[in-house]
XYZ file of C-alpha atoms in Angstrom:
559
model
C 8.982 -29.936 -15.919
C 6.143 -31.219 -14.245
C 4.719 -34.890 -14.547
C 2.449 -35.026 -12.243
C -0.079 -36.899 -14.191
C 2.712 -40.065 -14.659
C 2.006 -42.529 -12.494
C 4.831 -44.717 -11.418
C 4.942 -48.699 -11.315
C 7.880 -48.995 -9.255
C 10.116 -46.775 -6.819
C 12.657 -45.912 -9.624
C 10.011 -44.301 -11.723
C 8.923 -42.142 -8.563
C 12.152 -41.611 -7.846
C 12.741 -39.932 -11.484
C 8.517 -38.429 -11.302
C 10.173 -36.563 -8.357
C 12.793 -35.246 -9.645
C 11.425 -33.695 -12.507
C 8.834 -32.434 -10.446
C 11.193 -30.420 -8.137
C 13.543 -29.315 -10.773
C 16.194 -31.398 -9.605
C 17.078 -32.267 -12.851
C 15.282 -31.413 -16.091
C 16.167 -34.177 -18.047
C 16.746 -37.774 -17.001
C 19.753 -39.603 -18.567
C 20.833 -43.078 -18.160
C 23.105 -45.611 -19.119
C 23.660 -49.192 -19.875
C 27.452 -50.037 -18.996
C 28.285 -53.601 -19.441
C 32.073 -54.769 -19.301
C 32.565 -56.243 -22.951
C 34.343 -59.929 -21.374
C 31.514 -61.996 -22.222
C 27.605 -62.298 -23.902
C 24.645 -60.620 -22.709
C 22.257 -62.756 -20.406
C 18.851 -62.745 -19.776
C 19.559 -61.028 -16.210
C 21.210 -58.295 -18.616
C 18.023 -57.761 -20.785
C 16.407 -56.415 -17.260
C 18.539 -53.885 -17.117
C 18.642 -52.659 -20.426
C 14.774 -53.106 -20.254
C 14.885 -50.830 -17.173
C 17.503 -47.829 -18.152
C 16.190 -47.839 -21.836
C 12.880 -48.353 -20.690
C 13.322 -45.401 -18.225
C 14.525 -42.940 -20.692
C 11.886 -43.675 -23.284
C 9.412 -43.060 -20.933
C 10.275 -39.836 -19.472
C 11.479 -38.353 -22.244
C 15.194 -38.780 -21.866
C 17.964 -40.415 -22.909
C 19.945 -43.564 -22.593
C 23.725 -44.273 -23.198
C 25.190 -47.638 -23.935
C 28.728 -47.674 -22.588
C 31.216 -50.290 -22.620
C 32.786 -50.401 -19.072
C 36.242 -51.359 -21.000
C 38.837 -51.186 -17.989
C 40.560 -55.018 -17.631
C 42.170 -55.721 -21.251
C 42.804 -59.011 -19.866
C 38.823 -59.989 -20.015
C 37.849 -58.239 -22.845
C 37.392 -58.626 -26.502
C 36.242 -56.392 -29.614
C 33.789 -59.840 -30.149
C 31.880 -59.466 -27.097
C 31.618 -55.658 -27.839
C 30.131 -56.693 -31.376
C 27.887 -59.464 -29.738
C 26.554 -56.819 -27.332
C 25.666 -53.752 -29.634
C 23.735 -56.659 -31.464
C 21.627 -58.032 -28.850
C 20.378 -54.350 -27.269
C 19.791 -53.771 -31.385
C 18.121 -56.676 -31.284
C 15.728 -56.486 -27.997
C 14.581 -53.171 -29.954
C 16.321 -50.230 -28.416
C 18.545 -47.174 -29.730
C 20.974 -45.055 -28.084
C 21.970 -41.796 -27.744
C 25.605 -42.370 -27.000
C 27.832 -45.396 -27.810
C 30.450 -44.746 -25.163
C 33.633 -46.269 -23.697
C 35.453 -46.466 -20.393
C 38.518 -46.231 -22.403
C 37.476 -42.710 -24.253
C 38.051 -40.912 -20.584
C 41.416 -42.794 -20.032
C 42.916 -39.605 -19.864
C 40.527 -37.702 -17.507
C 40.854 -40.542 -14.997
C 44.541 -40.109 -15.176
C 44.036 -36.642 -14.327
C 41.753 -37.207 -11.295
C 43.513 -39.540 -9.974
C 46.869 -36.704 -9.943
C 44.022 -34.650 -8.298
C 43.742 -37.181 -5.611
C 47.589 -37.794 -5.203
C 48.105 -33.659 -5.208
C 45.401 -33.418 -2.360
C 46.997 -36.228 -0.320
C 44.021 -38.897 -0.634
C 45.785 -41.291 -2.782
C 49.253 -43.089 -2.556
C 51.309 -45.615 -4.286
C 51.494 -48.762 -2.195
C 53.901 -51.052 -2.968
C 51.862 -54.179 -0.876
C 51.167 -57.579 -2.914
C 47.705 -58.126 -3.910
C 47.998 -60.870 -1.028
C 49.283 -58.188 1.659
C 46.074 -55.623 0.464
C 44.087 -58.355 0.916
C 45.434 -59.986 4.543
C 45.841 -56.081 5.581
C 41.812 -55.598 5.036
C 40.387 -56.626 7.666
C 36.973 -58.345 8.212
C 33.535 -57.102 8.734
C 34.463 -57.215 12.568
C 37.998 -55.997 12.938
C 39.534 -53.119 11.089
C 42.133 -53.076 8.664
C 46.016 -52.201 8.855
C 47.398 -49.333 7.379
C 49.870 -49.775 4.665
C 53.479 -48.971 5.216
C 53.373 -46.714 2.684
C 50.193 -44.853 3.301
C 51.856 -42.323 4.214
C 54.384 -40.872 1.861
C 54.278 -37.369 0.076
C 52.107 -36.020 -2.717
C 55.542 -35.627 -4.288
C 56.714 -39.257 -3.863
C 53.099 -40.588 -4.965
C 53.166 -38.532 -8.083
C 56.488 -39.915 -9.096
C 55.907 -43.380 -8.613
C 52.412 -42.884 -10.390
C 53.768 -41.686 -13.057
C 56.575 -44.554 -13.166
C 53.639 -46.784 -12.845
C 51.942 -44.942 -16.276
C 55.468 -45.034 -17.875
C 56.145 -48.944 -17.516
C 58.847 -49.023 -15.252
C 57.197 -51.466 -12.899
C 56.234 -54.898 -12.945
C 52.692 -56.412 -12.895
C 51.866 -56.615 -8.966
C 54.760 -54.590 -8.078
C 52.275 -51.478 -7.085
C 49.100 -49.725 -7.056
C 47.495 -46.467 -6.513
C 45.192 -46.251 -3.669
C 42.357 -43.977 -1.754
C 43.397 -43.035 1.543
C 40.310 -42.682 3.033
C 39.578 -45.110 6.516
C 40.932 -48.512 6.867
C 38.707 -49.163 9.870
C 35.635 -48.076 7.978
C 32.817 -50.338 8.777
C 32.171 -50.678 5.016
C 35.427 -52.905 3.821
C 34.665 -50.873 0.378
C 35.936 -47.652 1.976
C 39.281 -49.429 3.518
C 41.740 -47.711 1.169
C 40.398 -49.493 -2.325
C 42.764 -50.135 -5.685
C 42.259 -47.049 -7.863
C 44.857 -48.312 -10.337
C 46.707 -51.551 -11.275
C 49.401 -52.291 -13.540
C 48.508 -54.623 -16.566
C 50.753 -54.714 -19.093
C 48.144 -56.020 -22.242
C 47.100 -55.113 -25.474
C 43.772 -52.985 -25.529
C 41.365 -53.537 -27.698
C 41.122 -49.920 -28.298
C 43.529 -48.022 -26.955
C 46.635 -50.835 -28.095
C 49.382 -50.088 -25.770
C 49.102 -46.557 -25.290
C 48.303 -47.771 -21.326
C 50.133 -49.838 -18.920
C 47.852 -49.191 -16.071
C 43.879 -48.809 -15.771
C 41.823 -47.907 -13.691
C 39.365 -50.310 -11.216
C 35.528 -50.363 -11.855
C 35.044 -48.712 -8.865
C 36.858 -45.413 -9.241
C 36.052 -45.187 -13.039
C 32.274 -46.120 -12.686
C 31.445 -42.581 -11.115
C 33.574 -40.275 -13.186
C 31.932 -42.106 -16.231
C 28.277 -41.452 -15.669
C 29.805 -37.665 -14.501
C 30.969 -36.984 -17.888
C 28.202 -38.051 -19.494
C 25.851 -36.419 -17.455
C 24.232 -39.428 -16.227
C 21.504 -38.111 -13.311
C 20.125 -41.583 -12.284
C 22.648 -44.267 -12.388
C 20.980 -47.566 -12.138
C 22.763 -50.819 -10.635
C 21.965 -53.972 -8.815
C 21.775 -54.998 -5.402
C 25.091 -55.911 -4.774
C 26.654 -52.145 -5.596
C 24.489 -50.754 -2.945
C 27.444 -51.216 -0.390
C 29.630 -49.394 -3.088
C 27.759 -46.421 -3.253
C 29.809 -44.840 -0.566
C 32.976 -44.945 -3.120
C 31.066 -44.050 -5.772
C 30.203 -40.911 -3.815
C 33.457 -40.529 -2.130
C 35.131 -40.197 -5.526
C 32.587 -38.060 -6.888
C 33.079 -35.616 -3.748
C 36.729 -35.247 -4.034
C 37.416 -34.394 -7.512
C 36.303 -31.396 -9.695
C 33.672 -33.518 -11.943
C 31.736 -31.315 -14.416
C 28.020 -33.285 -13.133
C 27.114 -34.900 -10.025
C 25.002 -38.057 -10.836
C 23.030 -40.445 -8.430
C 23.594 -44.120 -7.894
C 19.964 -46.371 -7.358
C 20.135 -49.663 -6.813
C 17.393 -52.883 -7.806
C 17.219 -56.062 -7.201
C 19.056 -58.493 -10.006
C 16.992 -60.744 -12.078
C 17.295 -64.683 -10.189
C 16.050 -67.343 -12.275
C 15.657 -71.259 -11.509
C 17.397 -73.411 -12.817
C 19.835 -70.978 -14.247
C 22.993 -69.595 -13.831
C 24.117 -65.668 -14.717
C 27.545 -65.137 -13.460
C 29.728 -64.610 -16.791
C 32.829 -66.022 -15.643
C 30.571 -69.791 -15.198
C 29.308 -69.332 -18.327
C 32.571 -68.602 -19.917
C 33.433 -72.175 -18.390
C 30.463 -73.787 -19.759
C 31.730 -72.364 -23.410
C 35.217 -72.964 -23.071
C 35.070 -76.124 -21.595
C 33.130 -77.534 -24.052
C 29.564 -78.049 -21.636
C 28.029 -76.348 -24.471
C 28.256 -75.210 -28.040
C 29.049 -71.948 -27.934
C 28.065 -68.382 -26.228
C 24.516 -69.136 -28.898
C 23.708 -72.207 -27.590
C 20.002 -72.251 -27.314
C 20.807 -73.801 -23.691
C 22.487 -70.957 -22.363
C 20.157 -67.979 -21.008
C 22.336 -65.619 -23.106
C 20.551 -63.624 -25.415
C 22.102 -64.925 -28.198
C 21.079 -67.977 -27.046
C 17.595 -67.121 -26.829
C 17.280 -65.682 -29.895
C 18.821 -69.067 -31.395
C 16.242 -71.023 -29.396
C 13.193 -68.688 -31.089
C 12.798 -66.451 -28.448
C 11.590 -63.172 -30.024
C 12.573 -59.524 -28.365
C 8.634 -58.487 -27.288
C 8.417 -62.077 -25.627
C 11.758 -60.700 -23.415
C 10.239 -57.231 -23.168
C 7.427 -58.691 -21.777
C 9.014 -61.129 -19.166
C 10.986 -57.951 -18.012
C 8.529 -55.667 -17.606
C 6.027 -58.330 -16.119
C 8.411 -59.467 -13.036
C 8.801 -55.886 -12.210
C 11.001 -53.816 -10.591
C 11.914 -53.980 -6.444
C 14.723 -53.694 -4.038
C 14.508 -57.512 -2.744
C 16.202 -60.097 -4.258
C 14.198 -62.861 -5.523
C 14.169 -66.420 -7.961
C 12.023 -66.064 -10.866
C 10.894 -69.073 -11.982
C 11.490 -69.798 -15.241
C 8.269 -71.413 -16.307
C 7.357 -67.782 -16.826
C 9.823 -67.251 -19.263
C 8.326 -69.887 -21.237
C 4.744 -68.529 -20.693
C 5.348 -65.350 -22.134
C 6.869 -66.600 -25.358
C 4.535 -69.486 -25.345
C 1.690 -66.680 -24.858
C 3.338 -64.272 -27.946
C 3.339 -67.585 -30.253
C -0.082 -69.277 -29.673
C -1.109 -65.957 -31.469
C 1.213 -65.265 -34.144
C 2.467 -68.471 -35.439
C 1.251 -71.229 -38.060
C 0.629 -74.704 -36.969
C 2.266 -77.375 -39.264
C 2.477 -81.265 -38.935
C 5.305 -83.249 -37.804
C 6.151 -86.436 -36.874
C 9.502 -87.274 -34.909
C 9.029 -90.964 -33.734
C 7.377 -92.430 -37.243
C 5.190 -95.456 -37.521
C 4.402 -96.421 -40.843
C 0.369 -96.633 -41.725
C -0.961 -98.397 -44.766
C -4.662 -97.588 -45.603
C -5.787 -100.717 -47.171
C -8.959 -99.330 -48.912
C -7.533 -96.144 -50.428
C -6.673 -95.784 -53.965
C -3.003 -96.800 -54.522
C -2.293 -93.786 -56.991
C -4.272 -91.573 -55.429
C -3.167 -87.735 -54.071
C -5.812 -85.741 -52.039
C -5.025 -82.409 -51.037
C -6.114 -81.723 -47.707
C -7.374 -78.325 -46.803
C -5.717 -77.285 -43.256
C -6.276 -73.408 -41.339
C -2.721 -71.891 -40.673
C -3.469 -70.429 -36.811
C -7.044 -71.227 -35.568
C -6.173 -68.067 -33.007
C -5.841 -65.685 -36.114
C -9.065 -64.624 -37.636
C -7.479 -63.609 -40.682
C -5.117 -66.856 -41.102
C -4.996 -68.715 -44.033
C -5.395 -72.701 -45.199
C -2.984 -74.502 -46.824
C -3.031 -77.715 -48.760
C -1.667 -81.057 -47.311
C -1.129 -83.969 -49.245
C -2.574 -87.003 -48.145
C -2.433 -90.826 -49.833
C -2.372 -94.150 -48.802
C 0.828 -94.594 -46.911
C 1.169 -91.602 -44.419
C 3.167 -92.099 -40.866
C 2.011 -91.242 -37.367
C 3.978 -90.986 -33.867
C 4.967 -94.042 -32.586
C 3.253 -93.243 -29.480
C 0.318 -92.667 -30.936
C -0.475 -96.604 -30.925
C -0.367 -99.090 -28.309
C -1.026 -102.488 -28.672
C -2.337 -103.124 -25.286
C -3.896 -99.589 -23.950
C -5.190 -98.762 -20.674
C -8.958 -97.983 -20.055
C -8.399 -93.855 -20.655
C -5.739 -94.426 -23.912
C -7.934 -92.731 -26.966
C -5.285 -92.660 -29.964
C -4.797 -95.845 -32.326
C -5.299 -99.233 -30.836
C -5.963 -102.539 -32.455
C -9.696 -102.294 -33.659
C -9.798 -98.503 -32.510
C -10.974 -95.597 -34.654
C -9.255 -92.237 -34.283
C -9.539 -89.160 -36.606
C -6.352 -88.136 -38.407
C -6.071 -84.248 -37.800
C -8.102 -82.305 -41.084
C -8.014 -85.442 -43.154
C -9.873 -88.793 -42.037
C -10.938 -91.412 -39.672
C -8.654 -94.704 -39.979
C -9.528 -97.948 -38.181
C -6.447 -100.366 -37.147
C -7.233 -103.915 -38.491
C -3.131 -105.451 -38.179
C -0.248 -105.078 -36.495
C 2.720 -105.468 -38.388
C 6.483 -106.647 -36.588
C 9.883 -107.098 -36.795
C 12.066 -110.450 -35.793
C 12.229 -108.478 -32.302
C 8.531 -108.095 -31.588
C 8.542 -104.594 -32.166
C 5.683 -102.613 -34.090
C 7.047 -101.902 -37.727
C 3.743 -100.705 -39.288
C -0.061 -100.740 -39.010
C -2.467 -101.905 -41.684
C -6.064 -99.680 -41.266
C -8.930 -98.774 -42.848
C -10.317 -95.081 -43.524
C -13.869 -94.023 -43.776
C -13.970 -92.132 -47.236
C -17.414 -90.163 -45.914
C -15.135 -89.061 -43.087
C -13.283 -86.255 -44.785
C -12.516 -83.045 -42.880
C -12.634 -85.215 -39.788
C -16.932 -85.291 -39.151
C -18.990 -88.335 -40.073
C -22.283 -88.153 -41.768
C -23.543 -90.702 -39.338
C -22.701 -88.535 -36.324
C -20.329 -90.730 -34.815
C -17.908 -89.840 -32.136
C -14.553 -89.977 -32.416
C -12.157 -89.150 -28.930
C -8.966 -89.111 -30.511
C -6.887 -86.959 -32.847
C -3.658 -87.659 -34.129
C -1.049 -85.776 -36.688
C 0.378 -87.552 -39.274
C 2.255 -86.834 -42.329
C 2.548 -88.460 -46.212
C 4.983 -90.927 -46.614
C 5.370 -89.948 -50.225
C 5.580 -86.755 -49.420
C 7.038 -85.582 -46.219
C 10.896 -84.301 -45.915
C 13.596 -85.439 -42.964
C 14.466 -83.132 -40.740
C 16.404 -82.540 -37.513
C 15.160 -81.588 -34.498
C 16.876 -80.404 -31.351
C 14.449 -80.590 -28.334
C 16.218 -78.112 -25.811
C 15.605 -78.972 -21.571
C 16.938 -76.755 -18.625
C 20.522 -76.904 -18.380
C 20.547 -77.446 -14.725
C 18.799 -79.657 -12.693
C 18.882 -77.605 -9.348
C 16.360 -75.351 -9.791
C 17.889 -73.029 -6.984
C 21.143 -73.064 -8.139
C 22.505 -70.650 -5.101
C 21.633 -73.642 -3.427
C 24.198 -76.286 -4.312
C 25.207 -79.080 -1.662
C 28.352 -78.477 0.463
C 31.532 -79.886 -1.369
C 29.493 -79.346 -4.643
C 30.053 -77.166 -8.116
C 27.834 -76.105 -10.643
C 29.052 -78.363 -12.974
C 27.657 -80.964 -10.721
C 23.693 -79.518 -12.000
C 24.415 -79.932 -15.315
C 21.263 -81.659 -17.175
C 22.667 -84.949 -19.050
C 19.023 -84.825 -20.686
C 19.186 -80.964 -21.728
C 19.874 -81.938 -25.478
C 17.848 -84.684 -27.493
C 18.871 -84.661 -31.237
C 15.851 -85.908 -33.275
C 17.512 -86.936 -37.211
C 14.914 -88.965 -38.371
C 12.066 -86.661 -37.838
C 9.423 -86.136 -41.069
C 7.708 -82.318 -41.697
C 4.906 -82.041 -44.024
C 5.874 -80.811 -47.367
C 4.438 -77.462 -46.843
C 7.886 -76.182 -44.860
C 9.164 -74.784 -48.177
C 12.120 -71.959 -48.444
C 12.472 -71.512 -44.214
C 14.638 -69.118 -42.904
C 16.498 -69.051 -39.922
C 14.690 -68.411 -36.790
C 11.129 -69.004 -38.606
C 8.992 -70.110 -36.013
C 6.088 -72.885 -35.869
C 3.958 -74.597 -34.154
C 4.871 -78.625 -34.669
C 0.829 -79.870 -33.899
C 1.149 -81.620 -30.209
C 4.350 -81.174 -29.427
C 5.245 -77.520 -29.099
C 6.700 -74.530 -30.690
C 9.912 -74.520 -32.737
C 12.067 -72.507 -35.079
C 14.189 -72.913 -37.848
C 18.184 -73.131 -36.675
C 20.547 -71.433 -37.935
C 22.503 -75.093 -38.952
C 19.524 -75.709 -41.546
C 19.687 -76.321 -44.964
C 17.127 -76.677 -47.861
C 18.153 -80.514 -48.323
C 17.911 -81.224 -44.288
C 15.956 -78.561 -42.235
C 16.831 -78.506 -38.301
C 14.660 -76.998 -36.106
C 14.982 -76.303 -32.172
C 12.266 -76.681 -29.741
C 11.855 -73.726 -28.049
C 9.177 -74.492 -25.924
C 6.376 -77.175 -25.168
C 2.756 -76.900 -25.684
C 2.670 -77.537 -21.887
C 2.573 -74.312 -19.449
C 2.662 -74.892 -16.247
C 3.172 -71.821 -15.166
C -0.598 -70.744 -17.041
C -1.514 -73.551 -14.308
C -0.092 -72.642 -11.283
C -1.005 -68.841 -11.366
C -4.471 -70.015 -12.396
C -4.623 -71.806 -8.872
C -3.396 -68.762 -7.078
């Protein structure tokens, strides 16, 4: 098959455009293999982005495989949670495939190992195998019982299989060179002894296999030709060879290696995030805090904005921190275009209009999404009491302040201008309400006379508008390189005590009628949010998922 034509953005794609080329494989397979003991992160979505990605574009396929090999991590929920989020990020499979499925085969390599004397049962503790490695500088030790027979290594292997061992008691090895330069190749832990419940195969096993030894054989049997890590298996791919070599696999696939996805502010190891749910630091694997995709998607996130970060930061063999102002860009960019702009005040200040009708109801006309040609209007009711942001009025402004001051005009968004005549307060000096004026030939927001107005506020009808709650979401960290934490220091020590404001008092205009979760909006001058999952008809709750502000827009626009 020849694709000469393609033209590759990055090396993996030449890598695969040569290998069709030569006929070194006629059809490119991949796989996705996460280990089901947590949620998916954003650093995941790369490299489902980049093997499904792959596959779609050459023609091939893509497997999602559960690497399913520690039943002490792993749970049928976090299997669930991940079949939903690749579903979700838009992507189909050609194989759902488990670790556990080749239980068996890897049982019989590893007797092929034993039988050809490069594999023995050593009967070390974990802390021996460990002391016993050596360092990058100084070889390892042997193992007193490196050297036993094929026949005395299949028997205790197969003790190990039947039970009759204790947790730590043993392990199968590779006997390949314990003064290796690469520590990987220093006689590695082929099998362990775990005596838990699968959550597929029960207790049919006592002992499973490392990641390591089963990572190879799996992409063998499923005919995986390019099999697509990150940076830090590179120094494994001389085991995953090794094993590969020494056993009669049906298919001899290829390991590549790119770098992981960084990202400020941020942290991606599971196990830290597990803390973070666990210990409470958060409200669950969903919070819209956490950069799991669940999370994300909670937040408002959609899967093209995701797509589009992924393929955007590209694909290289350096590791590097992605900032994550970009994140927000490219949702920010997505929703600018697609979503409707509504009203909503979160700090209210009551407004009288003194000179409007007491009974009267004006229905304000109001476009949808001034980006969308083919948006609609709405109607927005409008009557003498309405409510603005508190910030949106100071008593005492600077020189540059143009929103509502005493004596200032400013032009209610689509509706009016009002003029502030009083300041209302309470016992404790603080502003309670405003008393104005409107001009009533100032409809739509243009005055016959031609008179400028600098200032435009939102605002919302106090007969009118509904409570809601809003969650405005910050970074969870404040360390925005977080592989750069003080000596003496843990992550925990980052966490943001400002990364969750709760907003209950909040008013929407009337207009947000029968939402559904994860509708999105744009809340006029203070960002884009979507409906939360918590909401109800009789109190809607909406998270922030990102400010109007994008600083990223502004930095690359310097560059």
């Amino acid at each position: 098959m020849k694709n000469s034509s393609r033209k590759a953005n990055n090396f993996l794609e030449q890598i695969i455009i040569d290998d069709l080329e030569s006929g070194k494989v006629d059809k490119i397979i991949t796989r996705f293999p996460p280990e089901p003991n947590g949620y998916l992160h954003i650093g995941h979505a790369k490299s489902i982005c980049i093997n499904f990605g792959l596959a779609e574009k050459f023609g091939g396929e893509c497997n999602l495989r559960f690497d399913d090999t520690n039943p002490t991590k792993e749970e049928q929920e976090y299997v669930d949670a991940i079949i939903r989020d690749v579903e979700w990020l838009g992507f189909k499979w050609a194989k759902l495939c488990f670790a556990s499925d080749y239980f068996d085969q890897f049982y019989e390599w590893a007797i092929e190992l034993i039988k050809a004397g490069k594999a023995y049962v050593d009967h070390q503790s974990p802390e021996e195998i460990r002391r016993t490695r050596g360092t990058l500088t100084e070889p390892g030790i042997e193992s007193p019982y490196r050297n036993r027979s094929v026949e005395e290594n299949l028997m205790l292997f197969e003790k190990m299989r039947k039970g009759e061992f204790q947790e730590g008691e043993c392990v199968l090895r590779a006997k390949i060179d314990m003064s290796h330069p690469n520590l990987n190749m220093r006689d590695p832990v082929m099998y362990r002894i775990l005596k838990k419940k699968h959550h597929r195969t029960k207790d049919k096993w006592c002992i499973y296999p490392m990641y390591d030894f089963a990572h190879g054989y799996e992409d063998a049997i499923e005919g995986v030709t390019h099999s697509i890590c990150t940076l830090e298996f590179q120094d494994h791919r001389p085991l995953y060879d090794w094993f590969l070599d020494n056993v009669s696999v049906p298919h001899r696939p290829r390991q590549y290696e790119f770098a992981r996805l960084n990202l400020s502010y941020t942290v991606m190891s599971k196990r830290k995030l597990l803390e973070l749910v666990e210990k409470g630091y958060v409200n669950g694997w969903d919070d819209p805090r956490m950069p799991t995709l669940s999370g994300l998607r909670r937040r408002g996130f959609t899967p093209s904005s995701i797509r589009k970060f992924c393929e955007e930061i590209g694909v290289s063999k350096t590791n590097s921190l992605v900032d994550i102002e970009f994140l927000y860009h490219c949702i920010r960019e997505e929703l600018n275009k697609t979503t409707n702009r509504v009203m909503a005040v979160l700090n209210p200040l009551k407004v009288v209009i003194e000179n409007y009708p007491d009974n009267l109801v004006e229905e304000i006309d109001a476009l949808n999404n001034p980006e969308d040609p083919n948006s609609e209007w709405r109607k927005v009711p409008f009557c003498k009491e309405i409510y603005i942001e508190k910030e949106d009025f100071m008593e005492d402004p600077p020189k540059k302040y143009f929103r509502l001051a005493p004596g200032r005009e400013v032009r209610l968004k689509h509706a009016y201008f009002i003029t502030c005549k009083e300041v209302i307060k309470d016992e404790n000096g603080e502003v309670v309400e405003l008393r104005c004026t409107y001009d009533p030939a100032s409809r739509g927001g243009e005055s016959p006379d031609g008179r400028k107005v600098k200032g435009t506020i939102h605002w919302v009808s106090a007969r009118h508008a509904q409570k809601a709650e809003v969650r405005l979401y910050d970074n969870l960290f404040t360390l925005r390189n977080m592989d750069e934490m003080e000596e003496g220091k843990d992550y925990k020590d980052y966490i943001n005590p400002n990364s969750l404001k709760v907003i209950t008092n909040a008013l929407i205009e009337p207009t947000l009628k029968d939402l559904k979760p994860l509708q999105r909006f744009q809340f006029l001058r203070h960002g884009y949010f979507c409906v939360d999952y918590d909401s109800t008809p009789e109190r809607p709750v909406f998270n922030r998922i990102v400010s109007l502000k994008d600083s990223w827009a502004k930095i690359a626009g310097k560059k």
